[in-house]
Amino acid sequence: MAYNDEALIPFADDALADPGQTWSAAVWQVLIVDDEPDVHAASKLALKGIPVEGRNIAFSHAHTAAQALTLLSQPNDFAVALIDVVMERDDAGLQLVRQIRETLDNKALRIILRTGQPGYAPEIDTIRQYDINDYRTKSELTQVRLFTCLTMAVRSYAQIRQLEAGRRGLEQILAASVELGKPVGLKKFASGVVTQLCALLNVEAQCLVCAAMNPSDQTPYVLAAAGAYDAWIGLPLNQIPESRVRDSLYQTLHARQHFLHDGASLYFQGYNDQALAAFVDVQRPLQALEKELLEVFCSNISVAFENLQLYLNINDLAYNDTLVHLPNRNALVEAIDARNSVEETVALLDLDSFADINSILDDSFGDAVLQSVAHKLRAAFPAETLVARLGSDLFGLYGPAQQVTPEKIAAVFDDPFAVAASEPLRLSATTGLVRLQSSAQTGLVTLKSASAALKQAKRLQRGKSLYFEATQADAARDRIRMLNHLRTSFSEERLFLHYQPFINLQDGRIVGAESLLRWKNTEGQFISPELFIPIAEQSGLMIPMGEWVARTAMKWRASLKGQVDANFRVAINVSRTQFAEPDFAQKFLEILDEAGLQGSQVEIELTESVAIENLEDLAIKLHILRGCGIRVAMDDFGTGYSSLSVIQRLQLDHLKIDRGFVSGNQVGEESFEIARTIITMADHLALTTIAEGIETQQQCDALLAAGCQEGQGYLFSRPLAETDFLVWLQDLRTSR
Ligand code: C2E
Ligand code: MG
Ligand code: MG
């Protein structure tokens, strides 16, 4: 065969551009398809050195339709094909055209058909259908004609490519806007801009994006980059080593506009004076169409950027604590929700006495304390442990079980905290911890459990750590339910008092009565004060409730005037929260006054837990009360921890032997021996003893024999309602 494969090598005889290059290339590539070698030579000769539309022509040659098809199937940028109609077959050229348009789906290539004989002219329909530019007999194609023909074809090719590129560009911009409109982090957004810009401008990967912060803020730095610029990610703008790139970006940021010279330097205005600048190393002048596309791209990206910033700001507010710059409660909840390991622990820690710090010193000092704690906590745990602030002085930790432990948390508070200009400050925290046991446990439920454990820890002791046990949750829920019911009952005046007589064991006379609070819930059940009083104490409800008890009991005592001895005393139980009130003594005396009673007609029963806390304060209050003749008894004696010195310091009148040492016990048993010891000891201290819970005559006799003066218990009477008490009194009188 005369036409060897060498002819298949495209552009073999011309100085040619890279085959992969785009439509903006500096030459027009023209393919001559003809089985006559002379035609190839003649065509080249006719057009050699004559630029068409400002560019030279680079020829490629195919001698059969099959060769042409092979060439056109490869990546190429042929603008025009001059195709012979008759080659291997009579219609080889026409078949080739059909394959170009249909099989290769190449709609841009301009086609000029040539034939030796006019008889082979294609139908006009075929010309239209396959978008054939021109049809000529070879003899018709003089040099001038050929040039004109080619010029027309090249022009139309350029237009088609321009339109195609515009459409593709717009499609890309649309896709980029969709892609970049997603709420992602700023870095991801920036690297998206890099990718999309490179694609739009058909640049391999020499592109970077720089972030500009608020002018007052830090210097702009490289957020994302591609290609050789990759190494610059994270660099401040002034450290970019290539001055061309650096200057161009500075210029763009300062002028707030694009600069489209040898590299495209683009400006994206964001929200709140923040901006991005991007530099694309295009290394060629940009086409008018490219510039237009860039305008559209940039304005779309600016909108997406602004939206992203708003999203990030909202996100920041929603997930970060602005005071101490730690993640907040939402972030902690979400992190727990998203976990995939169960070997983890969540801890809540509450600073002890933070309210005091805040009230003694000013708020800004409190803020500085919180910041210092936040800083130390963050530094004390590895990055995988989430450290959050949940509000006020409450911090949260979430991380591997071996990291988040009471010991590691306590160690943070070992050393004093440096706060502003103040003396180093010693702080402690109380902690509630939860071991995450199942992956189904949600963040919210976990935090509830941790906070139940924290509450429990606080009740026990400040500075303590406590792990959550599942049963705590149920108990906590029950307590809250009970408290709500109790509150309602109290406000609806459905609480009442029962009175249980005190008897002089020696002569069997009644000397007084203890008032005992009673609560019948809505289902008509009596709830034990041992259950509801601690709940009322924790909630603060005990204050008004205790006041009501004192007033009611004293009124009742006043109502007994004439029916009992003048020194008959009503005993009132006073809980520790009541005693903690600064004006407790004054209030109590006011109530006494209101009821028109003598101090000697009233007795206060303290429990040992009251006595342990704040001994000095208690002593002062008791001193005032005793000064007015009110007697004081230590209740449930023997169950707590009060030392002899405490009893002496408080100047008591009576010790009440706890019913645990009396009821149900047989004389001679060990607990009864404790009762006996208490009596002896009280005797030494010149205190009277009252035995609670006397149920049998035998107990009564033994207590009397041991020297106990007074007693109370089912043997004499159960606690009684007002009217029953009157009946009981009546019976007592008649029985004598
Ligand atoms: P407490 O002050 O030691 O009251 C004596 C408790 O012993 C009463 O229980 C009483 O019903 C019970 N008791 C009396 N005699 C006997 C007996 O022979 N055998 C037995 N087994 N028990 C007997 P209650 O009424 O359930 O009160 C329990 C506790 O609730 C009281 O113990 C007291 O600490 C507290 N409490 C009751 N009312 C008030 C109140 O108004 N204020 C405060 N702060 N606490 C109250
Ligand atoms: Mg009592
Ligand atoms: Mg008692």
Coordinates of N, CA, C and O and ligand atoms in Angstrom, one line a residue, residues 514 516 573 605 635 656 692, ligand 2:
E514 N -45.5 15.4 121.3 CA -44.7 15.7 120.1 C -45.6 15.9 118.9 O -46.5 15.1 118.7
L516 N -46.3 15.7 115.1 CA -45.7 14.9 114.0 C -46.5 15.2 112.7 O -47.7 15.1 112.7
N573 N -40.5 19.3 115.9 CA -39.2 18.8 115.2 C -38.8 20.0 114.3 O -39.6 20.5 113.5
E605 N -37.1 19.8 118.9 CA -36.3 18.6 118.8 C -35.4 18.8 117.6 O -35.8 19.0 116.5
D635 N -32.9 14.8 119.4 CA -33.7 13.7 118.9 C -32.9 12.5 118.5 O -31.7 12.7 118.1
K656 N -33.3 12.5 123.6 CA -34.3 11.5 123.3 C -33.7 10.3 122.8 O -32.9 10.3 121.8
E692 N -38.1 7.1 123.3 CA -39.1 7.0 122.2 C -39.4 5.5 122.0 O -38.6 4.7 122.3
Ligands
MG2 MG -38.9 14.0 117.1

